[in-house]
Each structure stands twice: as structure tokens, then as C-alpha cells.
Amino acid sequence: MSLILYGAPLSPFVRKVRVFLAEKGLDHQLENVDPFNQPDWYAELNPLRRIPALRDGDMTLADSSVICHYLEERNPELAALCGNGALSRARVSWLEKYADYEVAPLATFTVFRNRLLKPLLGKLCDEAAVKGAMQEKLPGHFDYLERTLGDADYFVDNQFSLADIAIACQLVNMRHGGESLDSQRWPRLAAHLERVLQRPALQPILDGERKIIEKIRARIAQTPA
Ligand SMILES: N[C@@H](CCC(=O)N[C@@H](CS)C(=O)NCC(=O)O)C(=O)O
């Protein structure tokens, strides 16, 4: 199977699929598509013009969730990452959606975008929006996730799944934006993030991202305020 993933490494949705592929042991090639400067042909892969998209032979798909669930069904011989049984699958999907639609607008589209992407593009960081996300909006979500995780190592059936990947991927973007989880206030969630980030499959992905982040920070530092 020749898989090509289209997208940029710092996107949490691209990271989600890359981690999913790595955990499944599926090889792929990453073809860089800058979400803010897309080639015209990308609209054929996703008319919404969002990354990621996947090519599997002559077939293409868009949306990180659609792609991960496809890969799960496509490779039934590999260890399940979307839950075993109807209820577990539903719980994984719920937490994946929670990460993608509730946490992402704050952790990624507010903190990461303002702190890293806007300065890179020569725009001002909206620090009030970042503070609002960190101090007013995200804590309720972190409370819910802390409660949901309970004493388990992983969110669903205490087995590593797409739910863990999706949540950790958003928190990585928050970190790239210079913010971290308060481990005194949310000790289980903070420990869960470290647990996921220590997984061997993630190391090459995170190492690559660190190098990109360093370059971006160096460029921002050189940009006149
Ligand atoms: N639900 C989509 C969200 C993808 C998404 O929002 N990607 C962002 C990058 S992190 C993007 O492509 N933004 C460009 C745009 O919206 O024009 C998924 O899971 O793939």
C-alpha cells in the first residue's frame, strides 16, 4: 500500500494522522502542503482546502478523522486504535470530536495561531485572546478531561487509542504556543500527555517538529516588532 499524506507537520490534524500511521506501523510519505499557501490542485483533494488529505493508490480522502477511521477499517489485522466494540468505538469518537471541535479552537486556533503563526506572518499576537483561552475557556475542558480520564492511563478502556492521540495532539500545539498544562491543577491529564508523548512511535515526529519550531522562533526573533 503506498500512502501519501498531504499537509504540514505543525497542524494537530496532520500530526494526528501521522501518529496514527506510526502507531499502526504503516509507512507513508508526507507531501508538504502549506495551509496558507496551497497549490491549486489541492482543491481536488479537499474542496474545503483544509489539511490533511490522504492518497491511497488512486483514491483520496480528506479530514483527519475520516482518514484515521478509514485506516482502521482498511487494516483489520493491525492493533485497533478506534476502540473494540460499539461502545468503545463511540467513546473514542466522542473524545476525538471533543479534541477536534472543542479544544482545537482554543489550543490551536487561538494559542498556537496567535503566539506562533501570526508573528511569523508579521501580524500581531492577540494576547488578550490567548489569556481568555488559557484562563477562562480551556480550564472547563481540562476539568472534564481530567474527570473522564480518572485513574486510568488512557481514556477509553485504559487502552491507547485515537482518543489519546487526538487530545495530546491539540495540547502539543498549545505547547508550541508557549503554554503548558498546570500539573498541580490537572495532574492526571498532565501525566497522560507526558505518557503519550513518550511513546516510541511519536519520537521522530516530535523531533522533526522541534526543529521546525526552533527555526520559526529564530525567524520571529529577527522580525522587527
Ligand atoms: N476537521 C478537519 C480540520 C482540519 C483543519 O482545520 N486544518 C487546518 C490546519 S490545522 C487548515 O487546513 N486550515 C486552513 C483553512 O481552514 O483554510 C480535520 O480533522 O482534518
mmCIF file of C-alpha atoms and ligand atoms in Angstrom:
data_model
loop_
_atom_site.group_PDB
_atom_site.id
_atom_site.type_symbol
_atom_site.label_atom_id
_atom_site.label_comp_id
_atom_site.label_asym_id
_atom_site.label_seq_id
_atom_site.Cartn_x
_atom_site.Cartn_y
_atom_site.Cartn_z
ATOM 1 C CA MET A 1 0.000 0.000 0.000
ATOM 2 C CA SER A 2 1.507 3.367 -0.988
ATOM 3 C CA LEU A 3 0.149 6.122 1.223
ATOM 4 C CA ILE A 4 0.771 9.822 0.697
ATOM 5 C CA LEU A 5 -0.294 12.255 3.411
ATOM 6 C CA TYR A 6 -0.715 15.877 2.346
ATOM 7 C CA GLY A 7 -0.253 18.590 4.943
ATOM 8 C CA ALA A 8 2.142 20.474 7.210
ATOM 9 C CA PRO A 9 3.783 18.884 10.268
ATOM 10 C CA LEU A 10 2.680 21.501 12.823
ATOM 11 C CA SER A 11 -1.027 21.002 12.140
ATOM 12 C CA PRO A 12 -2.562 18.975 15.005
ATOM 13 C CA PHE A 13 -4.792 17.202 12.483
ATOM 14 C CA VAL A 14 -1.843 16.197 10.324
ATOM 15 C CA ARG A 15 0.032 15.126 13.472
ATOM 16 C CA LYS A 16 -2.968 13.023 14.495
ATOM 17 C CA VAL A 17 -2.820 11.047 11.258
ATOM 18 C CA ARG A 18 0.991 10.763 11.330
ATOM 19 C CA VAL A 19 0.904 9.391 14.890
ATOM 20 C CA PHE A 20 -1.934 7.049 13.971
ATOM 21 C CA LEU A 21 0.042 5.735 10.972
ATOM 22 C CA ALA A 22 3.215 5.373 13.043
ATOM 23 C CA GLU A 23 1.409 3.519 15.840
ATOM 24 C CA LYS A 24 -0.094 1.181 13.242
ATOM 25 C CA GLY A 25 3.338 0.661 11.689
ATOM 26 C CA LEU A 26 2.105 1.913 8.295
ATOM 27 C CA ASP A 27 4.644 3.614 6.037
ATOM 28 C CA HIS A 28 3.712 6.843 4.356
ATOM 29 C CA GLN A 29 5.225 9.761 2.556
ATOM 30 C CA LEU A 30 4.446 13.275 3.801
ATOM 31 C CA GLU A 31 3.926 15.740 0.976
ATOM 32 C CA ASN A 32 4.099 19.266 2.295
ATOM 33 C CA VAL A 33 1.022 21.410 1.700
ATOM 34 C CA ASP A 34 1.129 24.817 3.377
ATOM 35 C CA PRO A 35 -2.455 25.518 4.509
ATOM 36 C CA PHE A 36 -1.962 29.263 3.920
ATOM 37 C CA ASN A 37 -0.377 28.941 0.510
ATOM 38 C CA GLN A 38 -1.927 25.904 -1.106
ATOM 39 C CA PRO A 39 -1.280 24.750 -4.634
ATOM 40 C CA ASP A 40 -4.390 24.952 -6.870
ATOM 41 C CA TRP A 41 -4.512 21.168 -7.301
ATOM 42 C CA TYR A 42 -5.157 20.698 -3.570
ATOM 43 C CA ALA A 43 -8.817 21.769 -4.013
ATOM 44 C CA GLU A 44 -9.313 18.485 -5.888
ATOM 45 C CA LEU A 45 -8.320 16.586 -2.742
ATOM 46 C CA ASN A 46 -10.310 18.739 -0.357
ATOM 47 C CA PRO A 47 -12.742 21.382 -1.650
ATOM 48 C CA LEU A 48 -12.722 22.857 1.883
ATOM 49 C CA ARG A 49 -8.973 23.407 1.395
ATOM 50 C CA ARG A 50 -8.053 22.111 4.825
ATOM 51 C CA ILE A 51 -5.190 19.772 5.632
ATOM 52 C CA PRO A 52 -4.705 16.820 5.873
ATOM 53 C CA ALA A 53 -5.711 14.693 2.891
ATOM 54 C CA LEU A 54 -4.590 11.177 2.080
ATOM 55 C CA ARG A 55 -3.862 9.377 -1.166
ATOM 56 C CA ASP A 56 -4.072 5.589 -1.137
ATOM 57 C CA GLY A 57 -3.228 4.432 -4.664
ATOM 58 C CA ASP A 58 -5.695 6.217 -6.948
ATOM 59 C CA MET A 59 -8.138 7.033 -4.141
ATOM 60 C CA THR A 60 -8.083 10.191 -2.000
ATOM 61 C CA LEU A 61 -9.770 11.197 1.259
ATOM 62 C CA ALA A 62 -9.873 14.378 3.334
ATOM 63 C CA ASP A 63 -10.313 15.098 7.062
ATOM 64 C CA SER A 64 -8.110 13.602 9.773
ATOM 65 C CA SER A 65 -10.958 11.728 11.437
ATOM 66 C CA VAL A 66 -12.236 10.235 8.199
ATOM 67 C CA ILE A 67 -8.679 9.207 7.295
ATOM 68 C CA CYS A 68 -7.925 7.543 10.657
ATOM 69 C CA HIS A 69 -11.197 5.621 10.720
ATOM 70 C CA TYR A 70 -10.591 4.519 7.120
ATOM 71 C CA LEU A 71 -7.110 3.281 8.005
ATOM 72 C CA GLU A 72 -8.536 1.371 10.964
ATOM 73 C CA GLU A 73 -11.096 -0.440 8.764
ATOM 74 C CA ARG A 74 -8.610 -0.840 5.924
ATOM 75 C CA ASN A 75 -6.157 -2.791 8.112
ATOM 76 C CA PRO A 76 -8.184 -5.103 10.382
ATOM 77 C CA GLU A 77 -5.098 -7.227 11.059
ATOM 78 C CA LEU A 78 -3.379 -4.352 12.912
ATOM 79 C CA ALA A 79 -3.997 -3.486 16.572
ATOM 80 C CA ALA A 80 -7.210 -1.485 16.951
ATOM 81 C CA LEU A 81 -6.848 2.225 17.757
ATOM 82 C CA CYS A 82 -10.507 3.235 17.385
ATOM 83 C CA GLY A 83 -11.865 1.000 20.152
ATOM 84 C CA ASN A 84 -13.118 -2.556 20.305
ATOM 85 C CA GLY A 85 -16.885 -2.934 20.210
ATOM 86 C CA ALA A 86 -19.686 -0.434 19.607
ATOM 87 C CA LEU A 87 -19.493 1.411 22.922
ATOM 88 C CA SER A 88 -15.716 1.778 22.977
ATOM 89 C CA ARG A 89 -15.713 2.962 19.367
ATOM 90 C CA ALA A 90 -18.359 5.536 20.229
ATOM 91 C CA ARG A 91 -16.364 6.752 23.237
ATOM 92 C CA VAL A 92 -13.210 7.088 21.150
ATOM 93 C CA SER A 93 -15.159 9.057 18.520
ATOM 94 C CA TRP A 94 -16.688 11.311 21.178
ATOM 95 C CA LEU A 95 -13.292 12.227 22.657
ATOM 96 C CA GLU A 96 -11.759 12.643 19.212
ATOM 97 C CA LYS A 97 -14.556 15.082 18.312
ATOM 98 C CA TYR A 98 -14.173 16.789 21.678
ATOM 99 C CA ALA A 99 -10.493 17.383 20.932
ATOM 100 C CA ASP A 100 -11.094 18.466 17.316
ATOM 101 C CA TYR A 101 -14.097 20.739 17.841
ATOM 102 C CA GLU A 102 -13.857 21.989 21.445
ATOM 103 C CA VAL A 103 -10.154 22.006 22.343
ATOM 104 C CA ALA A 104 -8.755 22.859 18.877
ATOM 105 C CA PRO A 105 -10.415 26.292 18.549
ATOM 106 C CA LEU A 106 -8.674 27.319 21.777
ATOM 107 C CA ALA A 107 -5.398 25.379 21.990
ATOM 108 C CA THR A 108 -4.553 25.557 18.287
ATOM 109 C CA PHE A 109 -6.591 28.260 16.583
ATOM 110 C CA THR A 110 -6.164 30.725 19.470
ATOM 111 C CA VAL A 111 -2.957 29.958 21.428
ATOM 112 C CA PHE A 112 -0.766 28.424 18.699
ATOM 113 C CA ARG A 113 -2.027 30.691 15.920
ATOM 114 C CA ASN A 114 -1.552 33.906 17.918
ATOM 115 C CA ARG A 115 1.750 33.064 19.510
ATOM 116 C CA LEU A 116 3.492 31.435 16.570
ATOM 117 C CA LEU A 117 1.744 31.737 13.218
ATOM 118 C CA LYS A 118 0.691 35.380 13.387
ATOM 119 C CA PRO A 119 4.145 36.698 14.385
ATOM 120 C CA LEU A 120 5.659 34.518 11.652
ATOM 121 C CA LEU A 121 3.358 36.185 9.140
ATOM 122 C CA GLY A 122 4.266 39.629 10.518
ATOM 123 C CA LYS A 123 0.938 40.008 12.356
ATOM 124 C CA LEU A 124 0.381 40.973 15.984
ATOM 125 C CA CYS A 125 -0.390 38.350 18.614
ATOM 126 C CA ASP A 126 -3.769 38.925 20.267
ATOM 127 C CA GLU A 127 -2.548 38.330 23.809
ATOM 128 C CA ALA A 128 -5.997 39.018 25.308
ATOM 129 C CA ALA A 129 -7.445 36.170 23.222
ATOM 130 C CA VAL A 130 -4.649 33.831 24.377
ATOM 131 C CA LYS A 131 -5.250 34.772 28.030
ATOM 132 C CA GLY A 132 -9.008 34.283 27.599
ATOM 133 C CA ALA A 133 -8.441 30.822 26.157
ATOM 134 C CA MET A 134 -5.944 29.788 28.832
ATOM 135 C CA GLN A 135 -7.643 31.303 31.861
ATOM 136 C CA GLU A 136 -11.358 31.237 31.072
ATOM 137 C CA LYS A 137 -12.190 28.775 28.327
ATOM 138 C CA LEU A 138 -9.763 25.863 28.454
ATOM 139 C CA PRO A 139 -9.948 25.133 32.220
ATOM 140 C CA GLY A 140 -13.521 23.789 31.933
ATOM 141 C CA HIS A 141 -12.412 21.427 29.170
ATOM 142 C CA PHE A 142 -9.385 20.327 31.177
ATOM 143 C CA ASP A 143 -11.658 19.678 34.198
ATOM 144 C CA TYR A 144 -13.885 17.466 32.033
ATOM 145 C CA LEU A 145 -10.936 15.556 30.555
ATOM 146 C CA GLU A 146 -9.316 15.118 33.999
ATOM 147 C CA ARG A 147 -12.598 13.658 35.340
ATOM 148 C CA THR A 148 -13.122 11.457 32.292
ATOM 149 C CA LEU A 149 -9.602 10.021 32.479
ATOM 150 C CA GLY A 150 -9.947 9.245 36.198
ATOM 151 C CA ASP A 151 -7.234 6.907 37.430
ATOM 152 C CA ALA A 152 -6.681 5.272 34.037
ATOM 153 C CA ASP A 153 -3.552 5.641 31.937
ATOM 154 C CA TYR A 154 -5.605 6.027 28.734
ATOM 155 C CA PHE A 155 -9.062 7.445 28.065
ATOM 156 C CA VAL A 156 -11.066 4.503 26.729
ATOM 157 C CA ASP A 157 -10.894 1.035 28.318
ATOM 158 C CA ASN A 158 -7.462 2.071 29.621
ATOM 159 C CA GLN A 159 -6.048 1.201 26.190
ATOM 160 C CA PHE A 160 -4.131 3.589 23.977
ATOM 161 C CA SER A 161 -6.432 4.854 21.228
ATOM 162 C CA LEU A 162 -7.215 7.621 18.776
ATOM 163 C CA ALA A 163 -8.860 9.486 21.674
ATOM 164 C CA ASP A 164 -5.468 9.803 23.403
ATOM 165 C CA ILE A 165 -3.799 10.822 20.154
ATOM 166 C CA ALA A 166 -6.395 13.488 19.306
ATOM 167 C CA ILE A 167 -6.294 15.109 22.754
ATOM 168 C CA ALA A 168 -2.488 15.047 23.018
ATOM 169 C CA CYS A 169 -2.147 16.500 19.503
ATOM 170 C CA GLN A 170 -4.096 19.615 20.461
ATOM 171 C CA LEU A 171 -2.080 20.048 23.657
ATOM 172 C CA VAL A 172 1.145 19.836 21.651
ATOM 173 C CA ASN A 173 0.021 22.891 19.677
ATOM 174 C CA MET A 174 -0.759 24.698 22.918
ATOM 175 C CA ARG A 175 2.808 23.902 23.997
ATOM 176 C CA HIS A 176 4.223 25.092 20.698
ATOM 177 C CA GLY A 177 2.377 28.320 21.542
ATOM 178 C CA GLY A 178 4.377 28.597 24.775
ATOM 179 C CA GLU A 179 1.698 27.404 27.222
ATOM 180 C CA SER A 180 1.542 24.247 29.308
ATOM 181 C CA LEU A 181 -0.968 22.331 31.394
ATOM 182 C CA ASP A 182 -0.884 23.176 35.087
ATOM 183 C CA SER A 183 0.133 19.802 36.516
ATOM 184 C CA GLN A 184 -0.962 20.839 40.032
ATOM 185 C CA ARG A 185 -4.494 21.545 38.858
ATOM 186 C CA TRP A 186 -4.819 18.737 36.277
ATOM 187 C CA PRO A 187 -2.269 16.126 37.406
ATOM 188 C CA ARG A 188 -3.854 13.174 35.581
ATOM 189 C CA LEU A 189 -4.217 14.990 32.292
ATOM 190 C CA ALA A 190 -0.671 16.360 32.512
ATOM 191 C CA ALA A 191 0.674 12.865 33.240
ATOM 192 C CA HIS A 192 -1.418 11.470 30.373
ATOM 193 C CA LEU A 193 0.116 13.981 27.956
ATOM 194 C CA GLU A 194 3.649 13.012 29.042
ATOM 195 C CA ARG A 195 2.731 9.304 28.730
ATOM 196 C CA VAL A 196 1.511 9.772 25.171
ATOM 197 C CA LEU A 197 4.469 11.964 24.196
ATOM 198 C CA GLN A 198 6.933 9.333 25.469
ATOM 199 C CA ARG A 199 5.607 6.641 23.128
ATOM 200 C CA PRO A 200 8.369 5.461 20.769
ATOM 201 C CA ALA A 201 6.270 5.970 17.635
ATOM 202 C CA LEU A 202 5.997 9.680 18.370
ATOM 203 C CA GLN A 203 9.711 10.418 18.801
ATOM 204 C CA PRO A 204 10.686 11.002 15.153
ATOM 205 C CA ILE A 205 7.549 13.070 14.592
ATOM 206 C CA LEU A 206 8.153 15.294 17.635
ATOM 207 C CA ASP A 207 11.897 15.630 16.903
ATOM 208 C CA GLY A 208 11.060 16.904 13.420
ATOM 209 C CA GLU A 209 8.584 19.402 14.836
ATOM 210 C CA ARG A 210 11.071 20.711 17.419
ATOM 211 C CA LYS A 211 13.469 21.617 14.601
ATOM 212 C CA ILE A 212 10.740 23.491 12.725
ATOM 213 C CA ILE A 213 9.671 25.341 15.883
ATOM 214 C CA GLU A 214 13.285 26.410 16.556
ATOM 215 C CA LYS A 215 13.561 27.812 13.029
ATOM 216 C CA ILE A 216 10.254 29.657 13.362
ATOM 217 C CA ARG A 217 11.275 31.173 16.702
ATOM 218 C CA ALA A 218 14.597 32.287 15.228
ATOM 219 C CA ARG A 219 12.773 33.944 12.315
ATOM 220 C CA ILE A 220 10.309 35.668 14.625
ATOM 221 C CA ALA A 221 13.194 36.949 16.774
ATOM 222 C CA GLN A 222 14.738 38.550 13.666
ATOM 223 C CA THR A 223 11.473 40.171 12.541
ATOM 224 C CA PRO A 224 11.249 43.815 13.622
ATOM 225 C CA ALA A 225 8.333 44.412 16.022
HETATM 226 N N1 LIG B 1 -11.759 18.693 10.683
HETATM 227 C C1 LIG B 1 -10.543 18.875 9.905
HETATM 228 C C2 LIG B 1 -9.834 20.153 10.368
HETATM 229 C C3 LIG B 1 -8.604 20.446 9.522
HETATM 230 C C4 LIG B 1 -8.108 21.865 9.709
HETATM 231 O O1 LIG B 1 -8.799 22.745 10.238
HETATM 232 N N2 LIG B 1 -6.870 22.095 9.234
HETATM 233 C C5 LIG B 1 -6.314 23.449 9.263
HETATM 234 C C6 LIG B 1 -4.835 23.406 9.616
HETATM 235 S S1 LIG B 1 -4.576 22.969 11.293
HETATM 236 C C7 LIG B 1 -6.404 24.045 7.874
HETATM 237 O O2 LIG B 1 -6.178 23.383 6.897
HETATM 238 N N3 LIG B 1 -6.710 25.342 7.793
HETATM 239 C C8 LIG B 1 -6.740 26.045 6.555
HETATM 240 C C9 LIG B 1 -8.067 26.698 6.307
HETATM 241 O O3 LIG B 1 -9.013 26.482 7.090
HETATM 242 O O4 LIG B 1 -8.153 27.403 5.300
HETATM 243 C C10 LIG B 1 -9.655 17.650 10.048
HETATM 244 O O5 LIG B 1 -9.748 16.968 11.068
HETATM 245 O O6 LIG B 1 -8.905 17.334 9.111
#
